[in-house]
Amino acid sequence: MKKIVFLIFFLTISNFFHAQNRISGTISEENSNLPLAGAYIYITEWNKGVVSDENGNYSITLTTKGRLTLQYSYLSYEPVVKEVILSDSNTEQTLNVQLKKHIIQMDEVVLSNSYINTQSTNTYEVDVVDIDNIAKVGGFSVMDIINKIPGVDAVTSGTMVSRPSIRGLSSNRVLTVIDGVRFETQQWDDEHGIGVNENGFEKIEVIKGPESLLYGPEAMGGVINFVKTKPAPIGTTQGSAFAAMSTNNLGWRANAKVDGAKENLNWGVSALGKLFSDYFIDNQSFRIPNTRLLEYGAKGYVGTNRKWGSTNLEYTFNQAFFGILDGKDITFGPNGEIINSDIEKEKYPFEIEAPFHTVVDNRLTSHSTFLTGKSKLDLVVGYQNNHRTENEELSGVKKGYKYVDMTLQSVTYNLKWYAPTWNRFSTIVGSQGMYQNNTNNSGAQTVLIPDARIKDFGLFAVNKYQYQAFNFSLGARFDSRNLDTDETNGLNYTIPEISKSYNNVSGSAGIAYTIAKKLTLRSSFATGYRSPNLNELTSNGFKLESQRFEVGNANFKKEHNQQFDLNAVYANESISIEGAFFVNTIQNYIYIAPTGSTVPSNLDPATNVPLYEFQQSEAQITGGEATLSIHPEGLKWFRLDNSFATLKGIRTDNDSYLPMMNPTKLTNTIFITLNDFGKFSSSVINLTVASTFDQDQVAENELKTPGYSIFNLGISTTYKKTAFTLTANNIFDRNYINHMSRFRPYKIAEPGLNIALSVKIPLDLN
């Protein structure tokens, strides 16, 4: 009897652990019903993918149960998202999917709202750009494609250091997110760039404003979400190698990656390197000193999927050396012309010499999904170590002396529970937290911000309801922050100890209505907040990077904003139109502004330097964006894209303008697609005219900036499977000054003519 019971128990357990579900079907084109070979089917919760065969057929075997999300994608076709629920018994489901060819991508799959759905069902717009576009625009970094989004600009310090400004808001008001973890890199200073490169990512999603409650404080201006590359299809090992060079700064960048996947295991490694010299203006006759860069990094991940779900562990290392333009190297001649007083003898210097920043990042992230029947849990835990030093000039020593040395350590978690769908309601409940420690290391001459500890805790709930062509969203969030600093001695001054607590409740609501699958109307209202950063609270000294004396205020209150958005999108076979309007009202807006006076420098009391003060006031930013794409159905080789963005930022207490507001921009691009010839395919020629209007809506003591138009040319093609891109930016070598550049007070122009060539080679390592 015991043997029979044991046998029954063994067979039951074996069947439980070996029960398998199968999803299969055919991927075909919507109009012709022809099969699509090589379509990618990705299961989000299992971080697992397969491709369709030559007949468009696919099959996925799953040893799990629960709610799964499947993404179907194919190059030049609109993606499709399907949700299935698998029982714990052996079942087989057939999902045949038809994909529609697109001229311009209007309905991408977006992840930033955590629902993983297509754009048309979102109650707020999410802009999406592919990482490969960096080569197509002849860019140097991810910021060169982010700032192409209407309404998004970049605060720059030369070509290599830039950070996003979304609808006039930048610095700590824009949150950078990587795999669900907020990226921390001393982002309180405009001299510090975004801190993320293209290594290991496939696209970037941008949210304008505080619409998303899923990311917490410091997202009141928007979110930059980096989406990592999907794993290789099961049973394959594949990779790619990329290299690009540019003529203006004689620079190059390269990266390579290899990814592999088996039935229950996926892995990948990638590496990146960049080397750029100083950039030139005036037909390569004037070098902007010390705007060079040396950067290298590597990334590796391993993931597994089991009956309960999946988990992924990823490690990233990156080190970058950024040259710092020294103000004393730029002087002015008798006629106001700028003069380079740098004694560098090489035309294209690459060696890193003082003054320069060194930034070393180490990131470890664990991302796990637990399937619990019709619901699921998503947990992301991360550790980040950001080590930033600054070396300043010392006579006879190329590397100079260590001026600043800071280490920022951050531990974060992000927990989300996806409740079972009920009567068309989809609910996410979650919690986020962070512990952060900033330390000034010994051996540095000065302290810019004090030793400090920050503790964040947040709770949120968001709900989405879909009824026919309507989509509704509603959410609320509570956040708490505790900030404590130590009394810290700076150079000839002391930063006092402070202790602050900030609490906030925020919310959002939105509606989207789609008419005949061609017109989508959206309206949303959201609130956000941000606590003052350490720089704004404690600054009281001369900053070498900006060549100014900055004074903060420990009594600053938290910022709070309310944004109202209207958005409309229309698309058919020949035309695509999108328009957006927003009003962003901000209480206790913090900004730094010149006072028009000078004070003795704490580094050298005999020298007077410009005085800048952080100020706080009521503010309002209003504006809008519009895009128009003309792609006649009868002229499939032709496309004309147009985009426009404008805004106005004012202090509502005195109607004066806010500083560093994005200027009005108009961009027009013509695309000509050539017929395939021989082994060449996907050949496109594009010509862009990027116009920036005069910016005369400036704050008191802020410089006005004249407008300009820049012409850019690009050619891309694929030979067999190798992709080539050739671009020429600023083809007429126009001398112009960017209003968002921190070099503007020195009258330093942006790069002149730059020609870039890139090549990307796919690697089939099976």
PDB file of N, CA and C in Angstrom, residues 190-232:
ATOM      1  N   ASP A 190      24.938  71.221 -13.721  1.00  0.00           N
ATOM      2  CA  ASP A 190      24.830  71.183 -15.179  1.00  0.00           C
ATOM      3  C   ASP A 190      26.139  70.770 -15.834  1.00  0.00           C
ATOM      4  N   GLU A 191      27.249  70.889 -15.114  1.00  0.00           N
ATOM      5  CA  GLU A 191      28.539  70.471 -15.652  1.00  0.00           C
ATOM      6  C   GLU A 191      28.627  68.946 -15.734  1.00  0.00           C
ATOM      7  N   HIS A 192      27.729  68.268 -15.026  1.00  0.00           N
ATOM      8  CA  HIS A 192      27.698  66.808 -15.037  1.00  0.00           C
ATOM      9  C   HIS A 192      26.682  66.352 -16.074  1.00  0.00           C
ATOM     10  N   GLY A 193      27.117  65.525 -17.022  1.00  0.00           N
ATOM     11  CA  GLY A 193      26.234  65.086 -18.095  1.00  0.00           C
ATOM     12  C   GLY A 193      25.239  64.044 -17.633  1.00  0.00           C
ATOM     13  N   ILE A 194      24.504  63.491 -18.590  1.00  0.00           N
ATOM     14  CA  ILE A 194      23.473  62.510 -18.264  1.00  0.00           C
ATOM     15  C   ILE A 194      24.076  61.246 -17.669  1.00  0.00           C
ATOM     16  N   GLY A 195      25.333  60.930 -18.020  1.00  0.00           N
ATOM     17  CA  GLY A 195      26.039  59.843 -17.360  1.00  0.00           C
ATOM     18  C   GLY A 195      25.770  58.457 -17.898  1.00  0.00           C
ATOM     19  N   VAL A 196      24.972  58.336 -18.963  1.00  0.00           N
ATOM     20  CA  VAL A 196      24.642  57.035 -19.542  1.00  0.00           C
ATOM     21  C   VAL A 196      25.050  57.037 -21.004  1.00  0.00           C
ATOM     22  N   ASN A 197      25.646  55.949 -21.455  1.00  0.00           N
ATOM     23  CA  ASN A 197      25.962  55.820 -22.879  1.00  0.00           C
ATOM     24  C   ASN A 197      25.066  54.753 -23.508  1.00  0.00           C
ATOM     25  N   GLU A 198      25.335  54.452 -24.764  1.00  0.00           N
ATOM     26  CA  GLU A 198      24.451  53.571 -25.528  1.00  0.00           C
ATOM     27  C   GLU A 198      24.711  52.084 -25.318  1.00  0.00           C
ATOM     28  N   ASN A 199      25.676  51.719 -24.506  1.00  0.00           N
ATOM     29  CA  ASN A 199      26.080  50.330 -24.359  1.00  0.00           C
ATOM     30  C   ASN A 199      24.967  49.463 -23.760  1.00  0.00           C
ATOM     31  N   GLY A 200      24.487  48.488 -24.547  1.00  0.00           N
ATOM     32  CA  GLY A 200      23.527  47.516 -24.048  1.00  0.00           C
ATOM     33  C   GLY A 200      22.072  47.926 -24.131  1.00  0.00           C
ATOM     34  N   PHE A 201      21.772  49.020 -24.827  1.00  0.00           N
ATOM     35  CA  PHE A 201      20.386  49.486 -24.919  1.00  0.00           C
ATOM     36  C   PHE A 201      19.915  49.456 -26.369  1.00  0.00           C
ATOM     37  N   GLU A 202      18.591  49.280 -26.554  1.00  0.00           N
ATOM     38  CA  GLU A 202      18.037  49.264 -27.905  1.00  0.00           C
ATOM     39  C   GLU A 202      17.205  50.503 -28.213  1.00  0.00           C
ATOM     40  N   LYS A 203      16.644  51.146 -27.182  1.00  0.00           N
ATOM     41  CA  LYS A 203      15.857  52.354 -27.422  1.00  0.00           C
ATOM     42  C   LYS A 203      15.757  53.169 -26.143  1.00  0.00           C
ATOM     43  N   ILE A 204      15.269  54.397 -26.306  1.00  0.00           N
ATOM     44  CA  ILE A 204      15.077  55.314 -25.188  1.00  0.00           C
ATOM     45  C   ILE A 204      13.648  55.829 -25.245  1.00  0.00           C
ATOM     46  N   GLU A 205      12.968  55.787 -24.110  1.00  0.00           N
ATOM     47  CA  GLU A 205      11.614  56.321 -24.010  1.00  0.00           C
ATOM     48  C   GLU A 205      11.637  57.593 -23.171  1.00  0.00           C
ATOM     49  N   VAL A 206      10.922  58.607 -23.629  1.00  0.00           N
ATOM     50  CA  VAL A 206      10.930  59.906 -22.961  1.00  0.00           C
ATOM     51  C   VAL A 206       9.501  60.300 -22.609  1.00  0.00           C
ATOM     52  N   ILE A 207       9.270  60.568 -21.323  1.00  0.00           N
ATOM     53  CA  ILE A 207       7.996  61.093 -20.841  1.00  0.00           C
ATOM     54  C   ILE A 207       8.198  62.568 -20.525  1.00  0.00           C
ATOM     55  N   LYS A 208       7.329  63.412 -21.060  1.00  0.00           N
ATOM     56  CA  LYS A 208       7.405  64.849 -20.808  1.00  0.00           C
ATOM     57  C   LYS A 208       6.437  65.209 -19.686  1.00  0.00           C
ATOM     58  N   GLY A 209       6.989  65.627 -18.544  1.00  0.00           N
ATOM     59  CA  GLY A 209       6.142  66.031 -17.437  1.00  0.00           C
ATOM     60  C   GLY A 209       5.973  64.948 -16.396  1.00  0.00           C
ATOM     61  N   PRO A 210       5.155  65.223 -15.356  1.00  0.00           N
ATOM     62  CA  PRO A 210       5.040  64.315 -14.201  1.00  0.00           C
ATOM     63  C   PRO A 210       3.947  63.268 -14.340  1.00  0.00           C
ATOM     64  N   GLU A 211       3.538  62.932 -15.587  1.00  0.00           N
ATOM     65  CA  GLU A 211       2.397  62.043 -15.776  1.00  0.00           C
ATOM     66  C   GLU A 211       2.576  60.670 -15.138  1.00  0.00           C
ATOM     67  N   SER A 212       3.796  60.158 -15.151  1.00  0.00           N
ATOM     68  CA  SER A 212       3.999  58.817 -14.615  1.00  0.00           C
ATOM     69  C   SER A 212       4.282  58.874 -13.121  1.00  0.00           C
ATOM     70  N   LEU A 213       3.496  58.130 -12.349  1.00  0.00           N
ATOM     71  CA  LEU A 213       3.688  58.058 -10.898  1.00  0.00           C
ATOM     72  C   LEU A 213       4.603  56.910 -10.504  1.00  0.00           C
ATOM     73  N   LEU A 214       5.125  56.187 -11.480  1.00  0.00           N
ATOM     74  CA  LEU A 214       5.860  54.960 -11.194  1.00  0.00           C
ATOM     75  C   LEU A 214       7.315  55.198 -10.834  1.00  0.00           C
ATOM     76  N   TYR A 215       7.787  56.451 -10.901  1.00  0.00           N
ATOM     77  CA  TYR A 215       9.217  56.691 -10.738  1.00  0.00           C
ATOM     78  C   TYR A 215       9.566  57.561  -9.546  1.00  0.00           C
ATOM     79  N   GLY A 216       8.589  58.242  -8.968  1.00  0.00           N
ATOM     80  CA  GLY A 216       8.832  58.926  -7.722  1.00  0.00           C
ATOM     81  C   GLY A 216       9.321  60.343  -7.857  1.00  0.00           C
ATOM     82  N   PRO A 217       9.918  60.883  -6.758  1.00  0.00           N
ATOM     83  CA  PRO A 217      10.374  62.263  -6.759  1.00  0.00           C
ATOM     84  C   PRO A 217      11.452  62.488  -7.814  1.00  0.00           C
ATOM     85  N   GLU A 218      11.610  63.740  -8.184  1.00  0.00           N
ATOM     86  CA  GLU A 218      12.581  64.178  -9.186  1.00  0.00           C
ATOM     87  C   GLU A 218      12.167  63.790 -10.600  1.00  0.00           C
ATOM     88  N   ALA A 219      10.922  63.357 -10.782  1.00  0.00           N
ATOM     89  CA  ALA A 219      10.417  63.101 -12.128  1.00  0.00           C
ATOM     90  C   ALA A 219       9.370  64.142 -12.501  1.00  0.00           C
ATOM     91  N   MET A 220       9.395  65.306 -11.841  1.00  0.00           N
ATOM     92  CA  MET A 220       8.376  66.323 -12.094  1.00  0.00           C
ATOM     93  C   MET A 220       8.540  66.961 -13.475  1.00  0.00           C
ATOM     94  N   GLY A 221       9.733  66.898 -14.038  1.00  0.00           N
ATOM     95  CA  GLY A 221       9.950  67.433 -15.373  1.00  0.00           C
ATOM     96  C   GLY A 221       9.830  66.384 -16.457  1.00  0.00           C
ATOM     97  N   GLY A 222      10.040  65.127 -16.088  1.00  0.00           N
ATOM     98  CA  GLY A 222       9.963  64.058 -17.071  1.00  0.00           C
ATOM     99  C   GLY A 222      10.874  62.904 -16.718  1.00  0.00           C
ATOM    100  N   VAL A 223      10.842  61.889 -17.565  1.00  0.00           N
ATOM    101  CA  VAL A 223      11.619  60.666 -17.353  1.00  0.00           C
ATOM    102  C   VAL A 223      12.332  60.293 -18.646  1.00  0.00           C
ATOM    103  N   ILE A 224      13.615  59.941 -18.529  1.00  0.00           N
ATOM    104  CA  ILE A 224      14.381  59.355 -19.628  1.00  0.00           C
ATOM    105  C   ILE A 224      14.588  57.885 -19.273  1.00  0.00           C
ATOM    106  N   ASN A 225      13.885  57.003 -19.953  1.00  0.00           N
ATOM    107  CA  ASN A 225      13.916  55.579 -19.628  1.00  0.00           C
ATOM    108  C   ASN A 225      14.718  54.819 -20.682  1.00  0.00           C
ATOM    109  N   PHE A 226      15.843  54.240 -20.269  1.00  0.00           N
ATOM    110  CA  PHE A 226      16.688  53.454 -21.166  1.00  0.00           C
ATOM    111  C   PHE A 226      16.215  52.000 -21.148  1.00  0.00           C
ATOM    112  N   VAL A 227      15.855  51.500 -22.335  1.00  0.00           N
ATOM    113  CA  VAL A 227      15.329  50.140 -22.468  1.00  0.00           C
ATOM    114  C   VAL A 227      16.433  49.241 -23.010  1.00  0.00           C
ATOM    115  N   LYS A 228      16.767  48.203 -22.258  1.00  0.00           N
ATOM    116  CA  LYS A 228      17.886  47.353 -22.648  1.00  0.00           C
ATOM    117  C   LYS A 228      17.523  46.452 -23.826  1.00  0.00           C
ATOM    118  N   THR A 229      18.550  45.955 -24.483  1.00  0.00           N
ATOM    119  CA  THR A 229      18.373  45.075 -25.635  1.00  0.00           C
ATOM    120  C   THR A 229      17.711  43.768 -25.216  1.00  0.00           C
ATOM    121  N   LYS A 230      16.794  43.278 -26.033  1.00  0.00           N
ATOM    122  CA  LYS A 230      16.137  42.004 -25.741  1.00  0.00           C
ATOM    123  C   LYS A 230      17.123  40.854 -25.924  1.00  0.00           C
ATOM    124  N   PRO A 231      16.897  39.731 -25.245  1.00  0.00           N
ATOM    125  CA  PRO A 231      17.818  38.594 -25.365  1.00  0.00           C
ATOM    126  C   PRO A 231      17.754  37.967 -26.750  1.00  0.00           C
ATOM    127  N   ALA A 232      18.762  37.175 -27.050  1.00  0.00           N
ATOM    128  CA  ALA A 232      18.793  36.457 -28.327  1.00  0.00           C
ATOM    129  C   ALA A 232      17.669  35.426 -28.368  1.00  0.00           C
TER     130      ALA A 232
END
